[in-house]
Short mmCIF file of C-alpha atoms in Angstrom, two decimals:
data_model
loop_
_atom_site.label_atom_id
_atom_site.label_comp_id
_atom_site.label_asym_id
_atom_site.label_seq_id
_atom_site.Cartn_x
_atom_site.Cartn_y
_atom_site.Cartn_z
CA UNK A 672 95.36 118.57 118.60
CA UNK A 673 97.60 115.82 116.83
CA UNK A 674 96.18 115.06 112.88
CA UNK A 675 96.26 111.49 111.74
CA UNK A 676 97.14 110.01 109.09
CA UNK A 677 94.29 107.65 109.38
CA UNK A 678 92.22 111.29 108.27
CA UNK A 679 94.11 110.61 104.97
CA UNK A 680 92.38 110.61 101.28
CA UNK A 681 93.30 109.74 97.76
CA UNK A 682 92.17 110.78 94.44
CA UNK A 683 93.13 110.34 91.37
CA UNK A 684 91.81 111.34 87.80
CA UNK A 685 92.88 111.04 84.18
CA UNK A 686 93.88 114.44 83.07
CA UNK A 687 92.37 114.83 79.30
CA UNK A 688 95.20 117.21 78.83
CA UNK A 689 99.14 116.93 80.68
CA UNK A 690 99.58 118.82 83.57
CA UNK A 691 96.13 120.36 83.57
CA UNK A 692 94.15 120.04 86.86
CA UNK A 693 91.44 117.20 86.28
CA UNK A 694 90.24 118.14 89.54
CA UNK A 695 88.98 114.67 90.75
CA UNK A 696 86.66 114.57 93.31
CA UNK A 697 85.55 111.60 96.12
CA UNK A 698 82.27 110.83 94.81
CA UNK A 699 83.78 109.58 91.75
CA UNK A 700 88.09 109.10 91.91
CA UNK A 701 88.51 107.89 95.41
CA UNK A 702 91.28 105.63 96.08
CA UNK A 703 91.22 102.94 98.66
CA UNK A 704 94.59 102.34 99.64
CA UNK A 705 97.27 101.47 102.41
CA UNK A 706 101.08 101.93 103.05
CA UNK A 707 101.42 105.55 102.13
CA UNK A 708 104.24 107.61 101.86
CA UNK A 709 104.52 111.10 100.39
CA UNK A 710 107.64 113.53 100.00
CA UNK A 711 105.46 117.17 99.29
CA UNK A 712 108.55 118.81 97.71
CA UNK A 713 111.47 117.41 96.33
CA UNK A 714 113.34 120.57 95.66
CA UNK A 715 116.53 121.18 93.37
CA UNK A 716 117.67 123.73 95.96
CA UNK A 717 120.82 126.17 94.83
CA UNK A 718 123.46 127.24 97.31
CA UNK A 719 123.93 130.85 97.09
CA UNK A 720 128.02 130.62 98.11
CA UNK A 721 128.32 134.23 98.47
CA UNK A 722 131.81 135.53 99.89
CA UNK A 723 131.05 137.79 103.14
CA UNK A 724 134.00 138.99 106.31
CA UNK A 725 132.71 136.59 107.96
CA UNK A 726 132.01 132.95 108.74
CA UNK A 727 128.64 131.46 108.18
CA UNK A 728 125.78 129.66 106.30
CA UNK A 729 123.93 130.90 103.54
CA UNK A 730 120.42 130.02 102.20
CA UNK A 731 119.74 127.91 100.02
CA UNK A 732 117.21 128.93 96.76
CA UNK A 733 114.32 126.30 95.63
CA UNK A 734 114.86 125.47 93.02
CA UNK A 735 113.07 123.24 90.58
CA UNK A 736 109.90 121.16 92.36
CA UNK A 737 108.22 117.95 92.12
CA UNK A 738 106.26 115.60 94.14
CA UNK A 739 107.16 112.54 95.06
CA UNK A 740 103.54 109.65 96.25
CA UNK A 741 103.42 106.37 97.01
CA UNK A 742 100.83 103.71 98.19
CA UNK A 743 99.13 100.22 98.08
CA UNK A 744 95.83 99.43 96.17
CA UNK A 745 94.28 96.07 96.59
CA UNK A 746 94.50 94.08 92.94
CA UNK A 747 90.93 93.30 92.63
CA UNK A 748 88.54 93.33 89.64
CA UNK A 749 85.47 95.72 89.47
CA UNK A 750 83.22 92.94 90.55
CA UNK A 751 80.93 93.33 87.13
CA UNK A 752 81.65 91.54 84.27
CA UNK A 753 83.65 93.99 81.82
CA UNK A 754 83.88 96.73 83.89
CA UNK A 755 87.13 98.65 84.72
CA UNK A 756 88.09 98.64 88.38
CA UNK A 757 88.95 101.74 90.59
CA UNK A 758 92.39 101.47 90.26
CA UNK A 759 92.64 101.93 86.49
CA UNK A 760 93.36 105.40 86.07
CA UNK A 761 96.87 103.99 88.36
CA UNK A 762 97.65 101.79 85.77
CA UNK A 763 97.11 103.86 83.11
CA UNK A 764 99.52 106.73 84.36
CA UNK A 765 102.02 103.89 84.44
CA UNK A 766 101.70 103.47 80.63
CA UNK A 767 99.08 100.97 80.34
CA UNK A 768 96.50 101.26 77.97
CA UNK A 769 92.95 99.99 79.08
CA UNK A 770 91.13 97.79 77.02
CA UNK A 771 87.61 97.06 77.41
CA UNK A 772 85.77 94.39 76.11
CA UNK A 773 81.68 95.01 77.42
CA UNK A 774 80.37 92.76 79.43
CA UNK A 775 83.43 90.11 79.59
CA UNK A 776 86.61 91.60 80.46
CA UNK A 777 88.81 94.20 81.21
CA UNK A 778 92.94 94.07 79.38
CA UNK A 779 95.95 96.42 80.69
CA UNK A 780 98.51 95.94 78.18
CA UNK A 781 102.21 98.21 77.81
CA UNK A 782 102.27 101.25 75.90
CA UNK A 783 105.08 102.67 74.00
CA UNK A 784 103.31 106.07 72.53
CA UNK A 785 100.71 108.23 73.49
CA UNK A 786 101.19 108.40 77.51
CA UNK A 787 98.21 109.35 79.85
CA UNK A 788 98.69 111.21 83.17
CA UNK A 789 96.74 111.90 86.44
CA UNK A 790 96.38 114.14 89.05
CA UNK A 791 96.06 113.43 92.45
CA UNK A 792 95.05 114.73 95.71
CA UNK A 793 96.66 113.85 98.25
CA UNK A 794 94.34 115.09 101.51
CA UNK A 795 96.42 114.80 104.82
CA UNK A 796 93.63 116.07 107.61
CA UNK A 797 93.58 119.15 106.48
CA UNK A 798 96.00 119.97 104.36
CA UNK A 799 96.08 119.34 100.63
CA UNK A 800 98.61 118.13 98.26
CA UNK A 801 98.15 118.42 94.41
CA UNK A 802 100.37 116.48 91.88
CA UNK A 803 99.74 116.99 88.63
CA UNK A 804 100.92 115.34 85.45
CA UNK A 805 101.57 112.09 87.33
CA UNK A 806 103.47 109.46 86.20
CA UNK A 807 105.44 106.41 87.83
CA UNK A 808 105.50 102.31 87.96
CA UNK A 809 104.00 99.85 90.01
CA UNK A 810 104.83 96.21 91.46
CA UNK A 811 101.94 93.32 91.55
CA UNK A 812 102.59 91.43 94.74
CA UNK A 813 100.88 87.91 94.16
CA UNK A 814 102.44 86.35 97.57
CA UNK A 815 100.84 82.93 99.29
CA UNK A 816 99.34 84.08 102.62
CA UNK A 817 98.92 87.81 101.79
CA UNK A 818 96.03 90.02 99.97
CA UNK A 819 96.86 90.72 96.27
CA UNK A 820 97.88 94.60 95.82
CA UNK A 821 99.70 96.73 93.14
CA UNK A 822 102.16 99.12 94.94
CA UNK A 823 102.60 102.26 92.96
CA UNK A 824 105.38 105.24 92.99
CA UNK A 825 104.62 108.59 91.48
CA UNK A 826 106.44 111.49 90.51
CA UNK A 827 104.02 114.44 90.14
CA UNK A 828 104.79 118.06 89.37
CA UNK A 829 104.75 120.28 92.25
CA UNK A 830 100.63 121.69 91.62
CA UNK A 831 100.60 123.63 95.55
CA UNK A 832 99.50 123.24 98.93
CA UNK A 833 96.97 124.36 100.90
CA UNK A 834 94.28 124.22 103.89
CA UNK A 835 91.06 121.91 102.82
CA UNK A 836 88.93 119.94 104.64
CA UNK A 837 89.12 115.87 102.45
CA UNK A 838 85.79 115.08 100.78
CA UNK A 839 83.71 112.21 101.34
CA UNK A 840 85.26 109.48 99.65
CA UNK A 841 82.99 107.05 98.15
CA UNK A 842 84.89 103.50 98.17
CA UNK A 843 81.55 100.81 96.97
CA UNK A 844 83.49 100.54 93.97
CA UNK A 845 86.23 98.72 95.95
CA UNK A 846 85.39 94.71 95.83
CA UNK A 847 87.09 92.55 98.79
CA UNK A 848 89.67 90.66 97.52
CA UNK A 849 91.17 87.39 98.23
CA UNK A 850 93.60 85.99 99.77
CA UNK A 851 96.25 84.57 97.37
CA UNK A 852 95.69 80.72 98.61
CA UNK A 853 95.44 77.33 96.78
CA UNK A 854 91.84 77.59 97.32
CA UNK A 855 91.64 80.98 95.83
CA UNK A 856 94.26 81.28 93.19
CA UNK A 857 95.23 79.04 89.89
CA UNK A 858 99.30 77.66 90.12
CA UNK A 859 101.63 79.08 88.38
CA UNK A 860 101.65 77.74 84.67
CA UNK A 861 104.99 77.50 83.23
CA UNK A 862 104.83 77.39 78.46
CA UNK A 863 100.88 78.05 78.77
CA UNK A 864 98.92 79.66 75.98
CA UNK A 865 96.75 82.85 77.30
CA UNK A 866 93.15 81.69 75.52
CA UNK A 867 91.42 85.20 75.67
CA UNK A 868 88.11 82.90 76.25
CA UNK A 869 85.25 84.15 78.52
CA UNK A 870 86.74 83.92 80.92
CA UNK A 871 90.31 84.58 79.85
CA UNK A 872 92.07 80.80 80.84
CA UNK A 873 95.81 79.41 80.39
CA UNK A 874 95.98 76.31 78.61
CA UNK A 875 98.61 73.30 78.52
CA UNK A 876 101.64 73.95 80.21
CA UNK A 877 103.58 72.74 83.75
CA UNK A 878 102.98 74.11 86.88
CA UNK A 879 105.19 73.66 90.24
CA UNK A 880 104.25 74.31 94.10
CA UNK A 881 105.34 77.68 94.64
CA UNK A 882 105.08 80.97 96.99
CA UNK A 883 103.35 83.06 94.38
CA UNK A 884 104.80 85.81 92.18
CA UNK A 885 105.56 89.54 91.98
CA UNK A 886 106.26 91.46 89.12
CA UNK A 887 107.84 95.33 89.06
CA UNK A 888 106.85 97.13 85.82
CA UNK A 889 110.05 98.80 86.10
CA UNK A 890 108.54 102.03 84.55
CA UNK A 891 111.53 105.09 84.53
CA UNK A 892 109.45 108.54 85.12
CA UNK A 893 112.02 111.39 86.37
CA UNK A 894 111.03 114.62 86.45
CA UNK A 895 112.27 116.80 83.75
CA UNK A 896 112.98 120.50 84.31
CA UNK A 897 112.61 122.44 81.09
CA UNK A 898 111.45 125.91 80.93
CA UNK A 899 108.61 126.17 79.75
CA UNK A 900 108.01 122.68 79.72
CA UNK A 901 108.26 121.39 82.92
CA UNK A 902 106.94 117.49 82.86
CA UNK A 903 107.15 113.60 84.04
CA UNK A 904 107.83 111.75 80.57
CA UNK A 905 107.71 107.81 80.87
CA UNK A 906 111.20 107.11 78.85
CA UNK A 907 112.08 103.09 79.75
CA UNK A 908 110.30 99.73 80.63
CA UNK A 909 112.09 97.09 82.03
CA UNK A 910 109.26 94.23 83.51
CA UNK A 911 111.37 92.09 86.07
CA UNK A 912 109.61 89.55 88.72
CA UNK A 913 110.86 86.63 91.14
CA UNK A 914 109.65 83.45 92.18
CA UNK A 915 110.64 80.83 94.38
CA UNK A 916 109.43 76.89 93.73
CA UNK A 917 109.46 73.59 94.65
CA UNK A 918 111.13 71.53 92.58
CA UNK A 919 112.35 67.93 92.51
CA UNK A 920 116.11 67.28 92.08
CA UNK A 921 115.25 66.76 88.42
CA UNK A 922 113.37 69.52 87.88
CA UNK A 923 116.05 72.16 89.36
CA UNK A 924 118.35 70.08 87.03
CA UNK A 925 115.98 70.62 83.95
CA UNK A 926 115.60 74.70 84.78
CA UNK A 927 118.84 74.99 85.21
CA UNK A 928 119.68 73.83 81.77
CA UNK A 929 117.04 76.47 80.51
CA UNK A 930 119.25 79.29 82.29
CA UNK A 931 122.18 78.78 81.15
CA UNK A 932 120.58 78.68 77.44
CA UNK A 933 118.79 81.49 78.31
CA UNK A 934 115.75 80.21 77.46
CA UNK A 935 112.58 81.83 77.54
CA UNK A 936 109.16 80.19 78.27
CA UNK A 937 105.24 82.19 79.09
CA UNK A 938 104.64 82.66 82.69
CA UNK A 939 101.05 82.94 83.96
CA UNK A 940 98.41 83.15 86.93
CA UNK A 941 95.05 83.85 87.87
CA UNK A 942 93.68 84.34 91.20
CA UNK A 943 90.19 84.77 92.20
CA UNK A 944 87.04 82.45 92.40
CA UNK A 945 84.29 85.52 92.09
CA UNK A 946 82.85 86.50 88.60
CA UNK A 947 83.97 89.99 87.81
CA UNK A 948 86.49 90.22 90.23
CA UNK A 949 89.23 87.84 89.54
CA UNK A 950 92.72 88.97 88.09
CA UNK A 951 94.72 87.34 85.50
CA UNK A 952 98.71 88.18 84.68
CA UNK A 953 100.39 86.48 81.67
CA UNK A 954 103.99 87.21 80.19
CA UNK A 955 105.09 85.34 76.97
CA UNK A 956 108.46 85.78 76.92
CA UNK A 957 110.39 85.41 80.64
CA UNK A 958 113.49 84.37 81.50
CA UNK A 959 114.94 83.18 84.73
CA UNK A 960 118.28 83.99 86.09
CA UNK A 961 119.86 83.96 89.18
CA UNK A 962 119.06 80.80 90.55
CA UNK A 963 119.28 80.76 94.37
CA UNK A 964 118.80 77.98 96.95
CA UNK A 965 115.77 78.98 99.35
CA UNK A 966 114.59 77.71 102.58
CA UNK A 967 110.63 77.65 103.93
CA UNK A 968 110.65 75.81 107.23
CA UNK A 969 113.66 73.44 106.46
CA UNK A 970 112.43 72.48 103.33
CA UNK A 971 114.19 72.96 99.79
CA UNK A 972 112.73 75.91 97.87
CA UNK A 973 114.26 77.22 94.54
CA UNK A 974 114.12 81.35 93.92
CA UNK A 975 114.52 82.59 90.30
CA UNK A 976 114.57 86.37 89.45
CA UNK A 977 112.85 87.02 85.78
CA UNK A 978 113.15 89.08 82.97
CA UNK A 979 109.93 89.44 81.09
CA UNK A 980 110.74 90.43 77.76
CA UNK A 981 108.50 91.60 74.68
CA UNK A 982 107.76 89.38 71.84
CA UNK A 983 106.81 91.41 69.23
CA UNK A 984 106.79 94.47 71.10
CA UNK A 985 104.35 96.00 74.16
CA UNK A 986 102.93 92.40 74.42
CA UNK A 987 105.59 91.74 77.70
CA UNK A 988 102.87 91.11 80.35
CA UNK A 989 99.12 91.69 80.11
CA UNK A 990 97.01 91.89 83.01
CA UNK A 991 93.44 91.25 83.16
CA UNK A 992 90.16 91.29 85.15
CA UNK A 993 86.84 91.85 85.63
CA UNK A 994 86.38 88.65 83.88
#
């Protein structure tokens, strides 16, 4: 009988101590995602190479193990005023720190010290996959026409396999989000202020017609073998994005200018008409490069890749919601 990967289930759970099963469960660390992918054992295997009379393979010896996940969540706040949404505990393996402020808002800002992890379970109809100690990155995908989502990658250390039947996975916690549309989302605001207001708003600045915005994290996580110390240490940050506008001729002339000074300016959105649910991303400090010419439908778009820099260090993009 063929197993689906519709009969698929994700949990996740912040382990209080590294690499120690948290052992999540799906009344209370469900995940509801899409787009999976999974590589159960990524294996440092060792040739043998012995010399024998005769001609022939040898085997190879696993080596050192990890696990490699990957999937969608939909970027969508909690739906209650100041409440942190299901896909937290993601963001916070990715070196986020979570910031709550009751009963108006919830803040994901960079970390630089003091790391969390997860573990997650990984049911495939029938079969189970642990990772523990997870760590990894994550892109926001912000893109007209489409659903918002965050698209994580983790590497997990290898925590076994085995025969299990998925839980019940309770997913009420999951709001519906909405589409990123003019109706639904604010412009892009080029030199705005982030006023941490309830709710959080951008204030003053330019905006320009554009397709939306995605932003990679750009989180390095490899998988260290150490004896006795086996682990997934978060060791680099690099935030990059891209956008693509419409600009008059003036306009492209005027950015231009501010890429060749390499000039930086505050980039931020905020999508979402529903109390407790909306999501806000702001970065101080981004710079475009790479100026390209674009075309939507024969007319002139520009497309700009950014680097979103810190300004006085793990302030480079803060994301917030539930406001």
């Amino acid at each position: 009988m063929s197993r689906l990967i519709r009969n698929t289930a994700i949990l996740a759970k912040i382990e209080p101590v590294y690499g120690a099963d948290a052992v999540p469960t799906g009344a209370a660390n469900a995940m509801l995602v899409s787009t999976l992918s999974i590589n159960p054992l990524n294996a440092q295997n060792v040739d043998r190479n012995n010399i024998r009379p005769f001609l022939g393979g040898d085997e190879q010896l696993v080596g050192s193990r990890y696990v490699e996940m990957g999937f969608d969540v939909e970027l969508v706040g909690a739906g209650t005023l100041g409440i942190a949404p299901a896909w937290g505990p993601l963001l916070r393996a990715c070196g986020f720190a979570e910031v709550i402020t009751a009963g108006v808002r919830v803040d994901y800002v960079p970390i630089s010290t003091g790391f969390e992890s997860a573990t997650i379970y990984w049911y495939d109809d029938g079969v189970l996959h642990k990772g523990l100690g997870a760590r990894g990155t994550a892109s926001l995908k912000l893109s007209v026409g489409e659903k918002p989502v965050i698209s994580c990658k983790f590497v997990c250390l290898y925590g076994g396999i085995g025969v299990a039947a998925a839980p019940t996975a309770d997913l009420e916690e999951w709001q519906v989000p909405e589409i990123v549309l003019d109706a639904n989302s604010g412009k892009l605001m080029w030199g705005a202020t982030h006023a941490t207001a309830t709710p959080p708003a951008l204030v003053g600045g330019d905006s320009y017609p554009s397709k939306g915005l995605t932003i990679d994290l750009g989180i390095t996580s490899p998988f260290q073998a150490l004896l006795g110390g086996e682990s997934v240490p978060i060791t680099e940050r690099k935030v990059t994005g891209a956008v693509q506008l419409e600009l008059t001729a003036a306009q492209e002339v005027a950015a231009m200018a501010a890429v060749l000074a390499t000039a930086k300016t505050s980039l931020g959105m905020i999508h979402g008409t529903v109390a407790g649910s909306r999501v806000a991303v702001f970065m101080p400090g981004v710079q475009r490069i790479e100026p390209s010419k674009e075309d939507l439908n024969g007319a002139r778009m520009i497309g700009y890749k950014l680097l979103v820099n810190p300004i006085t260090g793990n302030d480079e993009i803060r994301i917030a919601t539930s406001f």
